[in-house]
Amino acid sequence: MSRVSERGDAASGEVEVSEEVCFAGRLQRLVAGYSFAWLMAANLVGLLLSVMLLRPTWWEPFGGFTYGRWMPLHMDWHLYGWCALPLVGLLMRFMLPSGLAALRHAHAALVVWSGALLLLGLMCLAGEGSGKLFLEWKAASRVAFPAAQVFLWVILAGHFVSRYRLQGRLLRLDYLRLAVALLAIASPVALFVTSGAEVYPPIDPESGGATGHSLLASSLGIIVLFGLMPHLLGVAGRSKNSLSRRVYWLAMGLSVLAWVAIDHGNASNTQVGQMLGLAVLLGWIPLVWRYYAMHDWGTAERPWVLAFVFWWALLTVNGFISFLPPVLAIVKFTNAMVAHAHLAMAGMLSSFNMLVLSAMGTRQQKKGPWGDIPAFAGWQVGTLIYVLVMTLQGVREGLDPFVLVADDPLTQFLYAIRLLAGIFMIAASARWLWLSRMGAGVL
């Protein structure tokens, strides 16, 4: 929503819209630059890990800098860098007023955020990690990243107060901004607490995997974000399809009731209720597709909408099948789980992030890395190859663990194909980074 609609000042409309358009485009390029930089950094570490698995003896001279120390960089730099920053940018787009001061403050927040990620990387390479997947924050890094989140929150809250003082009252959209700010402050607290050694995620004691109710709860939270995203991006929906919107949120209410109904606590995946509860997510495949199809996405965004829904559908089906007891008994703790993680992050979430970055600008600012067809194709092909070969390798490991530890020719071949897939993805991320030029000229 532009400032014109908030102020209702038609006479100043042309000036206000122009300022809004300029701010949106510059913030878009700034966020894209940092997002692609972390994508590139995490992918380079991933490529290093692929080579380590293919040729382990090459790394013996490097001593303590082992696979186990590099792996957290690949995972956490992806999650807290590439996967998080486009959403942080969207939060800035929604909360900050147009202007050079706000843009500089946004840049400062991105610098502090990136500094915390660099500190995490250095500590992991030094062997100082918590050992918890995606929560490697420990000691100084455990303080630094929540502090970076608080720094961002202070910037957003400060501009909210300044906006209120300037206006003298809260406008309709400001009440939503206030609610978002109050919710956002919970994030650094939650991250600090959950990264502690005394806190553990819900685990099925029989399988060693996640419980059905925890998987359903986290997935429903993501689906809520999917539902809100077109509105946060200002993408118009077609009024004739208002029924689809009502169905979407009605289905969310029913899904929450299903989550409440199934067993909680130490619930095993052998329980029918856990399987039925997770099966609720299968019904969301057509719902998410229909919901996104009813919005007027731009030309550059439509391929990413298709890619996002494709990977979401594949992830949902793969996750449900993998949860079934006979299947999980084979694929747990294998490369099939690595494939599932890449379905989620390299497939679904990366496509979703490109959709967010593209739509962050105005209709006049759709040109950019997100519209580059060669990079789009390279990323999708690389991700698909990676998922297929690692799924196959994971099944082989589950059926015969010796194919992983022995010098198995097919394992080596599949690892080589994975390396090739990683090169495709590195090339795509390098092209996106080059096209974004790290936000050059933004300030």
GROMACS .gro file of C-alpha atoms in nm:
model
  443
    1MET     CA    1   0.000   0.000   0.000
    2SER     CA    2   0.142   0.339  -0.094
    3ARG     CA    3   0.157   0.634   0.137
    4VAL     CA    4  -0.101   0.810  -0.078
    5SER     CA    5  -0.369   0.559   0.017
    6GLU     CA    6  -0.270   0.587   0.384
    7ARG     CA    7  -0.277   0.966   0.390
    8GLY     CA    8  -0.563   1.013   0.148
    9ASP     CA    9  -0.381   1.317   0.003
   10ALA     CA   10  -0.452   1.313  -0.370
   11ALA     CA   11  -0.275   1.642  -0.432
   12SER     CA   12   0.062   1.505  -0.323
   13GLY     CA   13   0.006   1.166  -0.482
   14GLU     CA   14   0.257   1.193  -0.765
   15VAL     CA   15   0.545   1.293  -0.535
   16GLU     CA   16   0.466   1.024  -0.276
   17VAL     CA   17   0.435   0.741  -0.528
   18SER     CA   18   0.762   0.841  -0.688
   19GLU     CA   19   0.941   0.831  -0.353
   20GLU     CA   20   0.784   0.495  -0.271
   21VAL     CA   21   0.888   0.346  -0.605
   22CYS     CA   22   1.245   0.471  -0.564
   23PHE     CA   23   1.274   0.335  -0.211
   24ALA     CA   24   1.127  -0.004  -0.305
   25GLY     CA   25   1.371  -0.049  -0.593
   26ARG     CA   26   1.679   0.049  -0.393
   27LEU     CA   27   1.585  -0.168  -0.097
   28GLN     CA   28   1.512  -0.456  -0.334
   29ARG     CA   29   1.861  -0.436  -0.489
   30LEU     CA   30   2.027  -0.401  -0.149
   31VAL     CA   31   1.855  -0.706   0.000
   32ALA     CA   32   1.909  -0.909  -0.318
   33GLY     CA   33   2.281  -0.836  -0.311
   34TYR     CA   34   2.330  -0.965   0.042
   35SER     CA   35   2.094  -1.260  -0.015
   36PHE     CA   36   2.283  -1.377  -0.323
   37ALA     CA   37   2.618  -1.324  -0.152
   38TRP     CA   38   2.521  -1.567   0.124
   39LEU     CA   39   2.372  -1.807  -0.127
   40MET     CA   40   2.702  -1.807  -0.312
   41ALA     CA   41   2.906  -1.851   0.008
   42ALA     CA   42   2.693  -2.142   0.129
   43ASN     CA   43   2.702  -2.306  -0.214
   44LEU     CA   44   3.081  -2.280  -0.232
   45VAL     CA   45   3.102  -2.460   0.102
   46GLY     CA   46   2.859  -2.720  -0.034
   47LEU     CA   47   3.079  -2.772  -0.338
   48LEU     CA   48   3.380  -2.817  -0.109
   49LEU     CA   49   3.187  -3.079   0.090
   50SER     CA   50   3.097  -3.265  -0.230
   51VAL     CA   51   3.464  -3.282  -0.328
   52MET     CA   52   3.555  -3.397   0.023
   53LEU     CA   53   3.318  -3.692  -0.005
   54LEU     CA   54   3.440  -3.779  -0.352
   55ARG     CA   55   3.812  -3.747  -0.275
   56PRO     CA   56   3.860  -3.764   0.107
   57THR     CA   57   4.238  -3.812   0.091
   58TRP     CA   58   4.286  -3.470  -0.070
   59TRP     CA   59   4.198  -3.302   0.260
   60GLU     CA   60   4.429  -3.487   0.497
   61PRO     CA   61   4.690  -3.204   0.495
   62PHE     CA   62   4.427  -2.962   0.629
   63GLY     CA   63   4.414  -3.139   0.963
   64GLY     CA   64   4.129  -3.022   1.186
   65PHE     CA   65   3.932  -2.847   0.912
   66THR     CA   66   3.723  -3.157   0.857
   67TYR     CA   67   3.387  -3.225   0.697
   68GLY     CA   68   3.218  -3.194   1.036
   69ARG     CA   69   3.344  -2.838   1.079
   70TRP     CA   70   3.250  -2.722   0.731
   71MET     CA   71   2.903  -2.878   0.726
   72PRO     CA   72   2.741  -2.632   0.972
   73LEU     CA   73   2.853  -2.342   0.751
   74HIS     CA   74   2.674  -2.491   0.454
   75MET     CA   75   2.353  -2.550   0.648
   76ASP     CA   76   2.336  -2.241   0.869
   77TRP     CA   77   2.460  -1.994   0.608
   78HIS     CA   78   2.184  -2.121   0.382
   79LEU     CA   79   1.916  -2.104   0.651
   80TYR     CA   80   2.008  -1.777   0.822
   81GLY     CA   81   2.161  -1.613   0.516
   82TRP     CA   82   1.998  -1.703   0.185
   83CYS     CA   83   1.674  -1.843   0.324
   84ALA     CA   84   1.618  -1.566   0.582
   85LEU     CA   85   1.736  -1.239   0.425
   86PRO     CA   86   1.467  -1.206   0.153
   87LEU     CA   87   1.205  -1.234   0.428
   88VAL     CA   88   1.400  -0.983   0.638
   89GLY     CA   89   1.393  -0.753   0.335
   90LEU     CA   90   1.019  -0.797   0.304
   91LEU     CA   91   0.984  -0.706   0.672
   92MET     CA   92   1.189  -0.392   0.609
   93ARG     CA   93   0.977  -0.309   0.304
   94PHE     CA   94   0.664  -0.328   0.516
   95MET     CA   95   0.790  -0.155   0.830
   96LEU     CA   96   1.025   0.119   0.709
   97PRO     CA   97   0.915   0.453   0.565
   98SER     CA   98   1.056   0.569   0.233
   99GLY     CA   99   1.372   0.772   0.260
  100LEU     CA  100   1.751   0.765   0.253
  101ALA     CA  101   1.782   0.741   0.631
  102ALA     CA  102   1.570   0.426   0.642
  103LEU     CA  103   1.774   0.278   0.357
  104ARG     CA  104   2.100   0.341   0.543
  105HIS     CA  105   1.960   0.186   0.858
  106ALA     CA  106   1.847  -0.118   0.658
  107HIS     CA  107   2.199  -0.149   0.518
  108ALA     CA  108   2.345  -0.131   0.869
  109ALA     CA  109   2.112  -0.408   0.985
  110LEU     CA  110   2.222  -0.631   0.695
  111VAL     CA  111   2.588  -0.566   0.778
  112VAL     CA  112   2.538  -0.658   1.146
  113TRP     CA  113   2.335  -0.968   1.047
  114SER     CA  114   2.613  -1.077   0.810
  115GLY     CA  115   2.877  -1.013   1.075
  116ALA     CA  116   2.701  -1.257   1.309
  117LEU     CA  117   2.697  -1.520   1.032
  118LEU     CA  118   3.069  -1.471   0.971
  119LEU     CA  119   3.136  -1.514   1.344
  120LEU     CA  120   2.936  -1.837   1.340
  121GLY     CA  121   3.147  -1.962   1.050
  122LEU     CA  122   3.474  -1.885   1.226
  123MET     CA  123   3.359  -2.054   1.545
  124CYS     CA  124   3.240  -2.366   1.364
  125LEU     CA  125   3.573  -2.396   1.184
  126ALA     CA  126   3.742  -2.365   1.522
  127GLY     CA  127   3.529  -2.653   1.651
  128GLU     CA  128   3.302  -2.433   1.864
  129GLY     CA  129   2.951  -2.541   1.769
  130SER     CA  130   2.652  -2.667   1.964
  131GLY     CA  131   2.617  -2.982   1.753
  132LYS     CA  132   2.246  -2.913   1.699
  133LEU     CA  133   2.132  -2.912   1.337
  134PHE     CA  134   2.059  -2.560   1.217
  135LEU     CA  135   2.122  -2.432   1.571
  136GLU     CA  136   2.501  -2.431   1.586
  137TRP     CA  137   2.502  -2.105   1.784
  138LYS     CA  138   2.730  -2.136   2.086
  139ALA     CA  139   2.912  -1.900   2.322
  140ALA     CA  140   2.982  -1.570   2.142
  141SER     CA  141   2.782  -1.657   1.830
  142ARG     CA  142   2.484  -1.755   2.045
  143VAL     CA  143   2.479  -1.395   2.170
  144ALA     CA  144   2.583  -1.225   1.847
  145PHE     CA  145   2.301  -1.345   1.623
  146PRO     CA  146   2.014  -1.267   1.863
  147ALA     CA  147   2.186  -0.930   1.914
  148ALA     CA  148   2.176  -0.876   1.537
  149GLN     CA  149   1.804  -0.956   1.540
  150VAL     CA  150   1.751  -0.710   1.826
  151PHE     CA  151   1.947  -0.447   1.633
  152LEU     CA  152   1.712  -0.493   1.338
  153TRP     CA  153   1.412  -0.475   1.571
  154VAL     CA  154   1.535  -0.148   1.725
  155ILE     CA  155   1.564   0.003   1.377
  156LEU     CA  156   1.214  -0.107   1.281
  157ALA     CA  157   1.066   0.006   1.614
  158GLY     CA  158   1.247   0.338   1.596
  159HIS     CA  159   1.105   0.417   1.254
  160PHE     CA  160   0.760   0.308   1.371
  161VAL     CA  161   0.776   0.559   1.659
  162SER     CA  162   0.904   0.832   1.424
  163ARG     CA  163   0.620   0.763   1.184
  164TYR     CA  164   0.369   0.790   1.469
  165ARG     CA  165   0.514   1.121   1.589
  166LEU     CA  166   0.505   1.262   1.238
  167GLN     CA  167   0.145   1.153   1.178
  168GLY     CA  168   0.019   1.224   1.527
  169ARG     CA  169  -0.197   0.914   1.520
  170LEU     CA  170  -0.196   0.549   1.416
  171LEU     CA  171  -0.334   0.476   1.073
  172ARG     CA  172  -0.504   0.149   0.984
  173LEU     CA  173  -0.188  -0.018   0.851
  174ASP     CA  174   0.012   0.097   1.153
  175TYR     CA  175  -0.184  -0.134   1.380
  176LEU     CA  176  -0.064  -0.428   1.171
  177ARG     CA  177   0.292  -0.294   1.185
  178LEU     CA  178   0.265  -0.273   1.563
  179ALA     CA  179   0.146  -0.635   1.582
  180VAL     CA  180   0.434  -0.748   1.358
  181ALA     CA  181   0.686  -0.562   1.574
  182LEU     CA  182   0.552  -0.722   1.892
  183LEU     CA  183   0.570  -1.068   1.736
  184ALA     CA  184   0.920  -1.013   1.592
  185ILE     CA  185   1.081  -0.948   1.929
  186ALA     CA  186   1.007  -1.309   2.025
  187SER     CA  187   1.247  -1.440   1.757
  188PRO     CA  188   1.583  -1.359   1.922
  189VAL     CA  189   1.456  -1.488   2.257
  190ALA     CA  190   1.336  -1.815   2.103
  191LEU     CA  191   1.660  -1.866   1.912
  192PHE     CA  192   1.876  -1.806   2.219
  193VAL     CA  193   1.672  -2.049   2.429
  194THR     CA  194   1.642  -2.329   2.170
  195SER     CA  195   2.013  -2.322   2.082
  196GLY     CA  196   2.099  -2.415   2.441
  197ALA     CA  197   2.223  -2.765   2.517
  198GLU     CA  198   1.939  -2.824   2.762
  199VAL     CA  199   1.665  -2.782   2.500
  200TYR     CA  200   1.588  -3.043   2.235
  201PRO     CA  201   1.331  -3.060   1.954
  202PRO     CA  202   1.046  -3.315   1.963
  203ILE     CA  203   1.188  -3.654   1.865
  204ASP     CA  204   1.016  -3.986   1.806
  205PRO     CA  205   1.202  -4.218   2.049
  206GLU     CA  206   1.132  -4.524   1.834
  207SER     CA  207   1.251  -4.395   1.496
  208GLY     CA  208   1.490  -4.115   1.591
  209GLY     CA  209   1.301  -3.886   1.354
  210ALA     CA  210   1.057  -3.603   1.405
  211THR     CA  211   0.710  -3.675   1.539
  212GLY     CA  212   0.406  -3.637   1.315
  213HIS     CA  213   0.255  -3.360   1.527
  214SER     CA  214   0.577  -3.155   1.523
  215LEU     CA  215   0.607  -3.191   1.145
  216LEU     CA  216   0.244  -3.092   1.098
  217ALA     CA  217   0.274  -2.791   1.329
  218SER     CA  218   0.586  -2.652   1.159
  219SER     CA  219   0.439  -2.713   0.812
  220LEU     CA  220   0.115  -2.535   0.898
  221GLY     CA  221   0.316  -2.237   1.018
  222ILE     CA  222   0.487  -2.222   0.679
  223ILE     CA  223   0.152  -2.253   0.499
  224VAL     CA  224   0.024  -1.952   0.696
  225LEU     CA  225   0.324  -1.759   0.563
  226PHE     CA  226   0.237  -1.879   0.210
  227GLY     CA  227  -0.113  -1.743   0.256
  228LEU     CA  228  -0.001  -1.403   0.384
  229MET     CA  229   0.276  -1.351   0.130
  230PRO     CA  230   0.072  -1.220  -0.168
  231HIS     CA  231  -0.088  -0.962   0.062
  232LEU     CA  232   0.246  -0.855   0.211
  233LEU     CA  233   0.389  -0.819  -0.140
  234GLY     CA  234   0.087  -0.621  -0.257
  235VAL     CA  235   0.005  -0.869  -0.534
  236ALA     CA  236  -0.357  -0.821  -0.632
  237GLY     CA  237  -0.598  -1.111  -0.625
  238ARG     CA  238  -0.886  -1.164  -0.861
  239SER     CA  239  -1.211  -1.072  -0.688
  240LYS     CA  240  -1.408  -1.343  -0.868
  241ASN     CA  241  -1.193  -1.600  -0.688
  242SER     CA  242  -1.260  -1.469  -0.337
  243LEU     CA  243  -1.407  -1.812  -0.260
  244SER     CA  244  -1.058  -1.962  -0.296
  245ARG     CA  245  -0.931  -1.730  -0.025
  246ARG     CA  246  -1.208  -1.831   0.212
  247VAL     CA  247  -1.148  -2.199   0.138
  248TYR     CA  248  -0.774  -2.154   0.207
  249TRP     CA  249  -0.825  -2.011   0.554
  250LEU     CA  250  -1.112  -2.247   0.636
  251ALA     CA  251  -0.882  -2.537   0.549
  252MET     CA  252  -0.619  -2.386   0.779
  253GLY     CA  253  -0.867  -2.387   1.066
  254LEU     CA  254  -0.957  -2.750   1.001
  255SER     CA  255  -0.588  -2.843   0.978
  256VAL     CA  256  -0.518  -2.684   1.315
  257LEU     CA  257  -0.805  -2.887   1.462
  258ALA     CA  258  -0.648  -3.201   1.314
  259TRP     CA  259  -0.319  -3.110   1.481
  260VAL     CA  260  -0.496  -3.062   1.815
  261ALA     CA  261  -0.670  -3.400   1.779
  262ILE     CA  262  -0.361  -3.615   1.722
  263ASP     CA  263  -0.141  -3.743   2.002
  264HIS     CA  264   0.138  -3.515   2.129
  265GLY     CA  265   0.453  -3.583   2.326
  266ASN     CA  266   0.656  -3.898   2.253
  267ALA     CA  267   0.433  -4.006   1.964
  268SER     CA  268   0.568  -4.271   1.727
  269ASN     CA  269   0.532  -4.275   1.349
  270THR     CA  270   0.384  -4.623   1.387
  271GLN     CA  271   0.067  -4.466   1.527
  272VAL     CA  272  -0.215  -4.432   1.273
  273GLY     CA  273  -0.309  -4.092   1.414
  274GLN     CA  274   0.039  -3.953   1.344
  275MET     CA  275   0.028  -4.077   0.986
  276LEU     CA  276  -0.323  -3.941   0.928
  277GLY     CA  277  -0.227  -3.611   1.083
  278LEU     CA  278   0.068  -3.571   0.848
  279ALA     CA  279  -0.151  -3.678   0.554
  280VAL     CA  280  -0.344  -3.353   0.606
  281LEU     CA  281  -0.056  -3.178   0.427
  282LEU     CA  282  -0.128  -3.370   0.105
  283GLY     CA  283  -0.457  -3.183   0.074
  284TRP     CA  284  -0.266  -2.855   0.076
  285ILE     CA  285  -0.094  -2.926  -0.256
  286PRO     CA  286  -0.392  -2.824  -0.474
  287LEU     CA  287  -0.497  -2.556  -0.225
  288VAL     CA  288  -0.164  -2.374  -0.238
  289TRP     CA  289  -0.155  -2.400  -0.617
  290ARG     CA  290  -0.508  -2.265  -0.655
  291TYR     CA  291  -0.443  -1.986  -0.408
  292TYR     CA  292  -0.130  -1.863  -0.586
  293ALA     CA  293  -0.284  -1.903  -0.931
  294MET     CA  294  -0.563  -1.662  -0.839
  295HIS     CA  295  -0.318  -1.372  -0.795
  296ASP     CA  296  -0.191  -1.144  -1.071
  297TRP     CA  297   0.181  -1.219  -1.066
  298GLY     CA  298   0.416  -1.033  -1.299
  299THR     CA  299   0.595  -1.188  -1.595
  300ALA     CA  300   0.920  -1.240  -1.404
  301GLU     CA  301   0.738  -1.395  -1.109
  302ARG     CA  302   0.527  -1.656  -1.287
  303PRO     CA  303   0.809  -1.909  -1.350
  304TRP     CA  304   0.900  -1.888  -0.982
  305VAL     CA  305   0.538  -1.945  -0.880
  306LEU     CA  306   0.534  -2.263  -1.090
  307ALA     CA  307   0.872  -2.375  -0.952
  308PHE     CA  308   0.765  -2.301  -0.594
  309VAL     CA  309   0.443  -2.502  -0.619
  310PHE     CA  310   0.622  -2.788  -0.800
  311TRP     CA  311   0.886  -2.821  -0.528
  312TRP     CA  312   0.627  -2.776  -0.253
  313ALA     CA  313   0.421  -3.061  -0.395
  314LEU     CA  314   0.725  -3.287  -0.434
  315LEU     CA  315   0.847  -3.201  -0.084
  316THR     CA  316   0.508  -3.278   0.071
  317VAL     CA  317   0.470  -3.614  -0.103
  318ASN     CA  318   0.832  -3.709  -0.033
  319GLY     CA  319   0.799  -3.611   0.334
  320PHE     CA  320   0.482  -3.813   0.385
  321ILE     CA  321   0.620  -4.124   0.215
  322SER     CA  322   0.947  -4.097   0.408
  323PHE     CA  323   0.752  -4.076   0.736
  324LEU     CA  324   0.583  -4.414   0.684
  325PRO     CA  325   0.746  -4.677   0.911
  326PRO     CA  326   0.869  -4.922   0.641
  327VAL     CA  327   1.019  -4.639   0.435
  328LEU     CA  328   1.171  -4.449   0.728
  329ALA     CA  329   1.339  -4.768   0.844
  330ILE     CA  330   1.534  -4.761   0.516
  331VAL     CA  331   1.602  -4.393   0.450
  332LYS     CA  332   1.661  -4.247   0.798
  333PHE     CA  333   2.016  -4.120   0.856
  334THR     CA  334   2.098  -4.162   0.485
  335ASN     CA  335   2.151  -3.934   0.189
  336ALA     CA  336   1.777  -3.963   0.120
  337MET     CA  337   1.729  -3.720   0.409
  338VAL     CA  338   1.988  -3.491   0.250
  339ALA     CA  339   1.780  -3.504  -0.067
  340HIS     CA  340   1.468  -3.416   0.134
  341ALA     CA  341   1.646  -3.115   0.289
  342HIS     CA  342   1.745  -2.995  -0.058
  343LEU     CA  343   1.387  -3.036  -0.177
  344ALA     CA  344   1.289  -2.796   0.101
  345MET     CA  345   1.569  -2.539   0.081
  346ALA     CA  346   1.719  -2.552  -0.268
  347GLY     CA  347   1.385  -2.633  -0.429
  348MET     CA  348   1.080  -2.491  -0.253
  349LEU     CA  349   1.228  -2.217  -0.033
  350SER     CA  350   1.475  -2.088  -0.293
  351SER     CA  351   1.197  -2.055  -0.550
  352PHE     CA  352   0.980  -1.886  -0.288
  353ASN     CA  353   1.262  -1.644  -0.203
  354MET     CA  354   1.314  -1.551  -0.568
  355LEU     CA  355   0.943  -1.485  -0.589
  356VAL     CA  356   0.968  -1.258  -0.283
  357LEU     CA  357   1.272  -1.070  -0.415
  358SER     CA  358   1.108  -1.014  -0.752
  359ALA     CA  359   0.781  -0.892  -0.605
  360MET     CA  360   0.950  -0.663  -0.350
  361GLY     CA  361   0.992  -0.400  -0.621
  362THR     CA  362   0.716  -0.223  -0.804
  363ARG     CA  363   0.576  -0.322  -1.141
  364GLN     CA  364   0.832  -0.090  -1.300
  365GLN     CA  365   1.121  -0.275  -1.130
  366LYS     CA  366   1.072  -0.636  -1.233
  367LYS     CA  367   1.393  -0.664  -1.433
  368GLY     CA  368   1.668  -0.826  -1.236
  369PRO     CA  369   1.839  -1.156  -1.152
  370TRP     CA  370   1.501  -1.323  -1.088
  371GLY     CA  371   1.409  -1.283  -1.455
  372ASP     CA  372   1.725  -1.446  -1.591
  373ILE     CA  373   1.619  -1.761  -1.779
  374PRO     CA  374   1.962  -1.937  -1.798
  375ALA     CA  375   2.014  -1.905  -1.422
  376PHE     CA  376   1.657  -2.017  -1.355
  377ALA     CA  377   1.703  -2.326  -1.571
  378GLY     CA  378   2.046  -2.405  -1.427
  379TRP     CA  379   1.920  -2.388  -1.071
  380GLN     CA  380   1.612  -2.602  -1.135
  381VAL     CA  381   1.804  -2.867  -1.331
  382GLY     CA  382   2.086  -2.878  -1.075
  383THR     CA  383   1.843  -2.914  -0.786
  384LEU     CA  384   1.644  -3.189  -0.959
  385ILE     CA  385   1.957  -3.388  -1.042
  386TYR     CA  386   2.084  -3.349  -0.686
  387VAL     CA  387   1.756  -3.468  -0.532
  388LEU     CA  388   1.725  -3.769  -0.763
  389VAL     CA  389   2.079  -3.901  -0.721
  390MET     CA  390   2.085  -3.849  -0.344
  391THR     CA  391   1.748  -4.019  -0.304
  392LEU     CA  392   1.879  -4.316  -0.499
  393GLN     CA  393   2.200  -4.322  -0.298
  394GLY     CA  394   2.006  -4.298   0.028
  395VAL     CA  395   1.790  -4.597  -0.057
  396ARG     CA  396   2.103  -4.793  -0.147
  397GLU     CA  397   2.261  -4.703   0.188
  398GLY     CA  398   1.949  -4.808   0.378
  399LEU     CA  399   1.942  -5.146   0.207
  400ASP     CA  400   2.316  -5.204   0.228
  401PRO     CA  401   2.522  -4.967   0.450
  402PHE     CA  402   2.848  -5.099   0.306
  403VAL     CA  403   2.791  -4.906  -0.017
  404LEU     CA  404   2.864  -4.592   0.184
  405VAL     CA  405   3.180  -4.698   0.363
  406ALA     CA  406   3.332  -4.920   0.095
  407ASP     CA  407   3.489  -4.799  -0.227
  408ASP     CA  408   3.168  -4.868  -0.418
  409PRO     CA  409   3.184  -4.767  -0.790
  410LEU     CA  410   2.817  -4.667  -0.813
  411THR     CA  411   2.847  -4.457  -0.497
  412GLN     CA  412   3.145  -4.277  -0.647
  413PHE     CA  413   2.953  -4.224  -0.971
  414LEU     CA  414   2.651  -4.081  -0.789
  415TYR     CA  415   2.877  -3.854  -0.584
  416ALA     CA  416   3.033  -3.731  -0.908
  417ILE     CA  417   2.687  -3.655  -1.049
  418ARG     CA  418   2.605  -3.470  -0.728
  419LEU     CA  419   2.919  -3.261  -0.775
  420LEU     CA  420   2.806  -3.180  -1.129
  421ALA     CA  421   2.464  -3.075  -0.998
  422GLY     CA  422   2.637  -2.851  -0.745
  423ILE     CA  423   2.835  -2.686  -1.025
  424PHE     CA  424   2.508  -2.607  -1.204
  425MET     CA  425   2.377  -2.445  -0.888
  426ILE     CA  426   2.701  -2.257  -0.823
  427ALA     CA  427   2.688  -2.118  -1.177
  428ALA     CA  428   2.329  -2.001  -1.128
  429SER     CA  429   2.401  -1.836  -0.793
  430ALA     CA  430   2.715  -1.670  -0.931
  431ARG     CA  431   2.512  -1.527  -1.218
  432TRP     CA  432   2.246  -1.395  -0.979
  433LEU     CA  433   2.514  -1.236  -0.762
  434TRP     CA  434   2.681  -1.076  -1.064
  435LEU     CA  435   2.349  -0.943  -1.192
  436SER     CA  436   2.260  -0.799  -0.854
  437ARG     CA  437   2.608  -0.639  -0.824
  438MET     CA  438   2.574  -0.658  -0.447
  439GLY     CA  439   2.336  -0.363  -0.444
  440ALA     CA  440   2.597  -0.130  -0.597
  441GLY     CA  441   2.486   0.229  -0.617
  442VAL     CA  442   2.195   0.176  -0.381
  443LEU     CA  443   2.312   0.430  -0.127
   0.00000   0.00000   0.00000
